[in-house]
Structures are given as C-alpha cells and as structure tokens.
PDB file of C-alpha atoms in Angstrom:
ATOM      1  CA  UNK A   1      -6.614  -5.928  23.018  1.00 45.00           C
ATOM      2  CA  UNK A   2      -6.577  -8.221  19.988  1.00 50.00           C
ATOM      3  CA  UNK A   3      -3.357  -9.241  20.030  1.00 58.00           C
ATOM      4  CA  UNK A   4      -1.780 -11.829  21.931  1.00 61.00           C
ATOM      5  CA  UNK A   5      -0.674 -10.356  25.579  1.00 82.00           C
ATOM      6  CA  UNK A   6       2.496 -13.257  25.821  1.00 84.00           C
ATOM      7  CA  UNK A   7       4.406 -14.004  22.644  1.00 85.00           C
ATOM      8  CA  UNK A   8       7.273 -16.310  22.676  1.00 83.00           C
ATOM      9  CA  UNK A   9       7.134 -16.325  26.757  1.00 84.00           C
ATOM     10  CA  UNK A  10       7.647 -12.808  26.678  1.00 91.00           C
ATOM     11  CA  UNK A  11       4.883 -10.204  28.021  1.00 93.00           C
ATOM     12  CA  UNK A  12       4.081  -7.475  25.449  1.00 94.00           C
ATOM     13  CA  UNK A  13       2.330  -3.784  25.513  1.00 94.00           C
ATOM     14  CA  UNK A  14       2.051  -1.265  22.598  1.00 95.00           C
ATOM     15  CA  UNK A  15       2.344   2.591  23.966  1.00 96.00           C
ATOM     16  CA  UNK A  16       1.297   5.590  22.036  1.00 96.00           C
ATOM     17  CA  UNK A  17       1.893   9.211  22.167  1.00 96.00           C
ATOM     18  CA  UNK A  18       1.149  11.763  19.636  1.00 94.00           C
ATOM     19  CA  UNK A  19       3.033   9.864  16.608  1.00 95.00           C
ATOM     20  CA  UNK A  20       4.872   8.064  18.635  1.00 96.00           C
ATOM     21  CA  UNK A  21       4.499   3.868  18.721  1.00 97.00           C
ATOM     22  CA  UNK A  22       6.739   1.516  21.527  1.00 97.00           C
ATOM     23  CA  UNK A  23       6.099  -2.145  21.181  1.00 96.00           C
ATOM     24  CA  UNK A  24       7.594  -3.508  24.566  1.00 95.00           C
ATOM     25  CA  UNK A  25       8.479  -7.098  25.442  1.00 95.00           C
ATOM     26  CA  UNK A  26       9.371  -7.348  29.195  1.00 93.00           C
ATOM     27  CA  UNK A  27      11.195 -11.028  30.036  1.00 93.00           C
ATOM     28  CA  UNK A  28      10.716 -12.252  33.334  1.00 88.00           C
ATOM     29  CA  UNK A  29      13.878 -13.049  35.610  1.00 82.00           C
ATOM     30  CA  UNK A  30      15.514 -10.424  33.841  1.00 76.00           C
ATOM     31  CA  UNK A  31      18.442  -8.357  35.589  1.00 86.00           C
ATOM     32  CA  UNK A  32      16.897  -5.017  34.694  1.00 88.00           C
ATOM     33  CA  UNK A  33      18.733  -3.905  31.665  1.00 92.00           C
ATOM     34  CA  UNK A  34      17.037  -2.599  28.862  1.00 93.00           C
ATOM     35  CA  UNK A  35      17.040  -2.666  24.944  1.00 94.00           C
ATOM     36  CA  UNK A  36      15.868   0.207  22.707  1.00 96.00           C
ATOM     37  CA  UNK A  37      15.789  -0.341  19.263  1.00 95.00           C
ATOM     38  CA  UNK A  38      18.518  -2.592  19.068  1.00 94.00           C
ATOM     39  CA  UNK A  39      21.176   0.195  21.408  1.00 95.00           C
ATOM     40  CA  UNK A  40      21.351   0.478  24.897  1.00 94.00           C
ATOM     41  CA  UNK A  41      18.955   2.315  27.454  1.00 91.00           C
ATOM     42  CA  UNK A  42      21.391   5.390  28.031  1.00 93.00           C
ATOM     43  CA  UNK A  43      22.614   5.715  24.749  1.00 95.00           C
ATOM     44  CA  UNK A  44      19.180   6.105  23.329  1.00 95.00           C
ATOM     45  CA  UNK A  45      17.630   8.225  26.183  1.00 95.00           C
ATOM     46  CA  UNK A  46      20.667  10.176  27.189  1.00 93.00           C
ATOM     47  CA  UNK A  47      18.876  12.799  29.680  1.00 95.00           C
ATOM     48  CA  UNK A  48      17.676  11.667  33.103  1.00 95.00           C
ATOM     49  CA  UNK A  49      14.006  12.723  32.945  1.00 96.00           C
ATOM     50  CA  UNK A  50      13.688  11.097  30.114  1.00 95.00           C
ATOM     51  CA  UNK A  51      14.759   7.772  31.842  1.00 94.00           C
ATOM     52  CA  UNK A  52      13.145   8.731  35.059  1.00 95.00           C
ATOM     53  CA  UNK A  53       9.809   8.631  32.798  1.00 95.00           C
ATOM     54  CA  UNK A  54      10.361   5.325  31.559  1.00 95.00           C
ATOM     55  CA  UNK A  55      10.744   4.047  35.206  1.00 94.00           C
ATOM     56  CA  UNK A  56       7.595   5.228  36.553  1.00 95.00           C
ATOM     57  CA  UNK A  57       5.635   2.124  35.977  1.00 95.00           C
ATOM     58  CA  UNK A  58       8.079   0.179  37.941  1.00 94.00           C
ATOM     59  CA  UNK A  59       8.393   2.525  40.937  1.00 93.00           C
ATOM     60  CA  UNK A  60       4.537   2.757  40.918  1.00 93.00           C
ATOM     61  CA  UNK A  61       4.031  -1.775  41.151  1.00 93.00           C
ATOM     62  CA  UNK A  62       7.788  -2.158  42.923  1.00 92.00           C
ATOM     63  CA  UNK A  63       9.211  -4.252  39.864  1.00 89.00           C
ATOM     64  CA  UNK A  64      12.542  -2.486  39.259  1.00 89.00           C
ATOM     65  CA  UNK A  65      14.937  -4.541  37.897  1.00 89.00           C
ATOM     66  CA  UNK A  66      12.759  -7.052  37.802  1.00 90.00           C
ATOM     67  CA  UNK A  67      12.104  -7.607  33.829  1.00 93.00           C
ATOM     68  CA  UNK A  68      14.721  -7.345  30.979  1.00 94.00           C
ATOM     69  CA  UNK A  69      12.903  -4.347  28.566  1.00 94.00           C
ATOM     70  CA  UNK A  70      13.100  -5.042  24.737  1.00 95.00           C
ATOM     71  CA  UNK A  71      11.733  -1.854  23.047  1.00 96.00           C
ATOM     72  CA  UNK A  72      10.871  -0.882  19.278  1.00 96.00           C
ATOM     73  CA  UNK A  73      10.212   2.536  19.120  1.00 97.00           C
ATOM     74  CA  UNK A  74       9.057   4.938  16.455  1.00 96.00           C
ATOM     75  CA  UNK A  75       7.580   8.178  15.532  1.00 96.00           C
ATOM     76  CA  UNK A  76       7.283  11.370  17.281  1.00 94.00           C
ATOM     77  CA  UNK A  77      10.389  12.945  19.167  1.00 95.00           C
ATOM     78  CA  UNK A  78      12.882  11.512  21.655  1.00 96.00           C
ATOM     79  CA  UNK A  79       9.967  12.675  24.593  1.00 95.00           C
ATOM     80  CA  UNK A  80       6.669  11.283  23.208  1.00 96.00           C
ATOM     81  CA  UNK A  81       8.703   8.449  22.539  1.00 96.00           C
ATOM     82  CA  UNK A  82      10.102   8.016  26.204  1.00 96.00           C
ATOM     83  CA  UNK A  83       5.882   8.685  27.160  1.00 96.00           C
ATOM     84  CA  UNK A  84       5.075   5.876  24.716  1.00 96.00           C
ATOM     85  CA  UNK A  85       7.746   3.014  25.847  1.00 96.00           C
ATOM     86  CA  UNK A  86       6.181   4.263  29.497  1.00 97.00           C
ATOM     87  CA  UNK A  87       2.575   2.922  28.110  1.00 96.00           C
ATOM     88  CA  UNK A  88       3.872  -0.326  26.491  1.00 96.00           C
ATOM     89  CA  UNK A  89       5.470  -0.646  29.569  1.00 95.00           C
ATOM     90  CA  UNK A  90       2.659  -0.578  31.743  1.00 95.00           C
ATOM     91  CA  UNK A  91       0.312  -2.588  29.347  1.00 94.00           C
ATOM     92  CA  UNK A  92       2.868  -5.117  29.662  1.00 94.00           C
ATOM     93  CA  UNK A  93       2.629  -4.880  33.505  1.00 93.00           C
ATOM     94  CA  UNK A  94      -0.369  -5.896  33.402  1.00 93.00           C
ATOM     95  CA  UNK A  95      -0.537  -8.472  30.817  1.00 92.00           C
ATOM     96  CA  UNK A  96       2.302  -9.541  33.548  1.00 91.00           C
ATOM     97  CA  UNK A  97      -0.099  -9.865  36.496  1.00 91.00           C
ATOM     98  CA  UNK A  98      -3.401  -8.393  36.284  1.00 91.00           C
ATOM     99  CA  UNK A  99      -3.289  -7.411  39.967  1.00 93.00           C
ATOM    100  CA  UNK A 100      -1.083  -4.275  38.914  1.00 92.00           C
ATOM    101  CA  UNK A 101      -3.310  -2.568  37.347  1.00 94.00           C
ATOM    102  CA  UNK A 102      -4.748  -0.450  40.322  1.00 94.00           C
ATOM    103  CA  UNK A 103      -1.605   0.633  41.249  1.00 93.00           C
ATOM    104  CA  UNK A 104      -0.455   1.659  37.658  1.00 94.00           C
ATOM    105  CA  UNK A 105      -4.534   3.114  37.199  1.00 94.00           C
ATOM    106  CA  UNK A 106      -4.308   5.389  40.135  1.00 94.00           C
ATOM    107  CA  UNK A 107      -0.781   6.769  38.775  1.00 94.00           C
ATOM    108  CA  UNK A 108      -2.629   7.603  35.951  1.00 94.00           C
ATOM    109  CA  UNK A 109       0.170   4.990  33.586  1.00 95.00           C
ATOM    110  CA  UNK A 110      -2.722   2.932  32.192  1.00 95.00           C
ATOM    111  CA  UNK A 111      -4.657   6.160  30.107  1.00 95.00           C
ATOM    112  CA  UNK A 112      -3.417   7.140  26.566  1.00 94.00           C
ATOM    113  CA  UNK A 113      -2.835  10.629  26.413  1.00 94.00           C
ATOM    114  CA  UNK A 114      -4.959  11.707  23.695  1.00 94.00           C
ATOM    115  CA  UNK A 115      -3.728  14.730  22.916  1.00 95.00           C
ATOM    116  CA  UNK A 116      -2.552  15.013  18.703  1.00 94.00           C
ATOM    117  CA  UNK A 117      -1.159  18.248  17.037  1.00 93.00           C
ATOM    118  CA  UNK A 118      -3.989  20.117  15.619  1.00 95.00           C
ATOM    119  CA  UNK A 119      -4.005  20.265  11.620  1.00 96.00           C
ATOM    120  CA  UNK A 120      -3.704  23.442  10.003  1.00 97.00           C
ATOM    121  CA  UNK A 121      -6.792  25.196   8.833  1.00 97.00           C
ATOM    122  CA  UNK A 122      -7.323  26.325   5.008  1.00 97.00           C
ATOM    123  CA  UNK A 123      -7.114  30.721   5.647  1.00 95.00           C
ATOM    124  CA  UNK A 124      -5.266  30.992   8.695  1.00 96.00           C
ATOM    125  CA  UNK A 125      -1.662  30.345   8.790  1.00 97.00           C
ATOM    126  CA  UNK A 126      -1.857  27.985  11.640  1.00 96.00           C
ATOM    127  CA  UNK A 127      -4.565  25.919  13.326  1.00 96.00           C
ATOM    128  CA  UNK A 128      -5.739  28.558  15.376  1.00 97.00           C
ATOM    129  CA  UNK A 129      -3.842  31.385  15.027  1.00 96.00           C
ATOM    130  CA  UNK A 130      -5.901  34.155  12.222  1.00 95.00           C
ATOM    131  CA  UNK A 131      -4.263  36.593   9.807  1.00 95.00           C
ATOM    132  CA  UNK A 132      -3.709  40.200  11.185  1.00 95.00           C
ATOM    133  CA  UNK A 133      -7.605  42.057  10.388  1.00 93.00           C
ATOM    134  CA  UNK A 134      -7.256  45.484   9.723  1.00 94.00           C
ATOM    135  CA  UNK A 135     -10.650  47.546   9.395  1.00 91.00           C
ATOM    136  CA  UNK A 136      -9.273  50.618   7.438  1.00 86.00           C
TER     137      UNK A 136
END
C-alpha cells in the first residue's frame, strides 16, 4: 500500500466494493462506538445484517469493542458500502498488528471482491441479454 498505514496515531484501511470506497481510521483504547460519515453507526446502517457485516472482522481477531471506528464512506448502495467499511476495516486490522492477518485471511476479510457491474453492450439492450430473433 502506498499510503501511510498510521496517520495522526490512528490506524487506517481503504475498502472497496463495486463503487463503493470506506476510508477507516480505527483509534486504539477506544470504547467500541463507531462513526459513519459524520452520524452514528445505527442511524446510518439501520438493518442488523448490515451491522452484523461490519463486525465480522472483529469477531474473526476477538477485538470487539476494542477500537473507536471513524468511517468515510461513498459510492455504491447502503450494502456494498457496509462490504467496503468491512475491508477498510480489516486492512486496518492489520496495519494494527500484523499477526491478524491469518485469522482475517482464512475468513476470507482480507480479498477484494472483484466483482463490477458489467457495461452494456452496443446491440443488445443489456450486457448480456440479446434482442428477441425471429427467423420468419
């Protein structure tokens, strides 16, 4: 990574997903409570799973509540966004203490899912999808 992996004593990861970018600061000797985009963690992720994603890199290393969570988020919808803030979080992790990283490898946290809507196609009207083909 070329950036700097501590800025102003705070450990930092950027998360993508599809169009969606998180840049996370975690501060150590935090008491857990998070910051997203300037509002709180609930009233920016209102549903559960969506929070539950979020969490998954501390479950995986045992580091709940551990770090206060400062997030900038944009891009992409309310879900790749959770998914990205999950990736910062999780580069951060490890920028943390580079002895996480197996656990947050093997729960697959550490990999950028690749995966980007496909553009449309001159012809068709969708990426894939053809116009109806009628022989007669």
């Amino acid at each position: 990574m070329a950036r700097p992996k501590v800025i102003d004593g705070r450990f930092y990861g950027t998360g993508k997903r599809k169009t969606a970018v998180a840049r996370v600061f975690l501060s150590e000797n935090g008491s857990g409570q998070y910051k997203v985009n300037g509002r709180t963690f609930e009233d920016y992720f209102p549903r559960d799973v969506l929070r539950m994603i979020i969490e998954q890199p501390f479950d995986a290393t045992a580091k709940r509540g551990a770090f206060d969570v400062e997030v900038t988020v944009q891009g992409g919808g309310v879900a790749s966004q959770a998914e990205a803030v999950r990736h910062g979080i999780s580069r951060a992790l490890v920028a943390f203490e580079d002895s996480l990283k197996p656990d947050l490898k093997r729960a697959g946290l550490l990999t950028r899912d690749a995966r980007e809507k496909e553009r449309k196609k001159p012809g068709q009207p969708g990426a894939r999808k053809k116009f109806q083909y009628s022989k007669r």
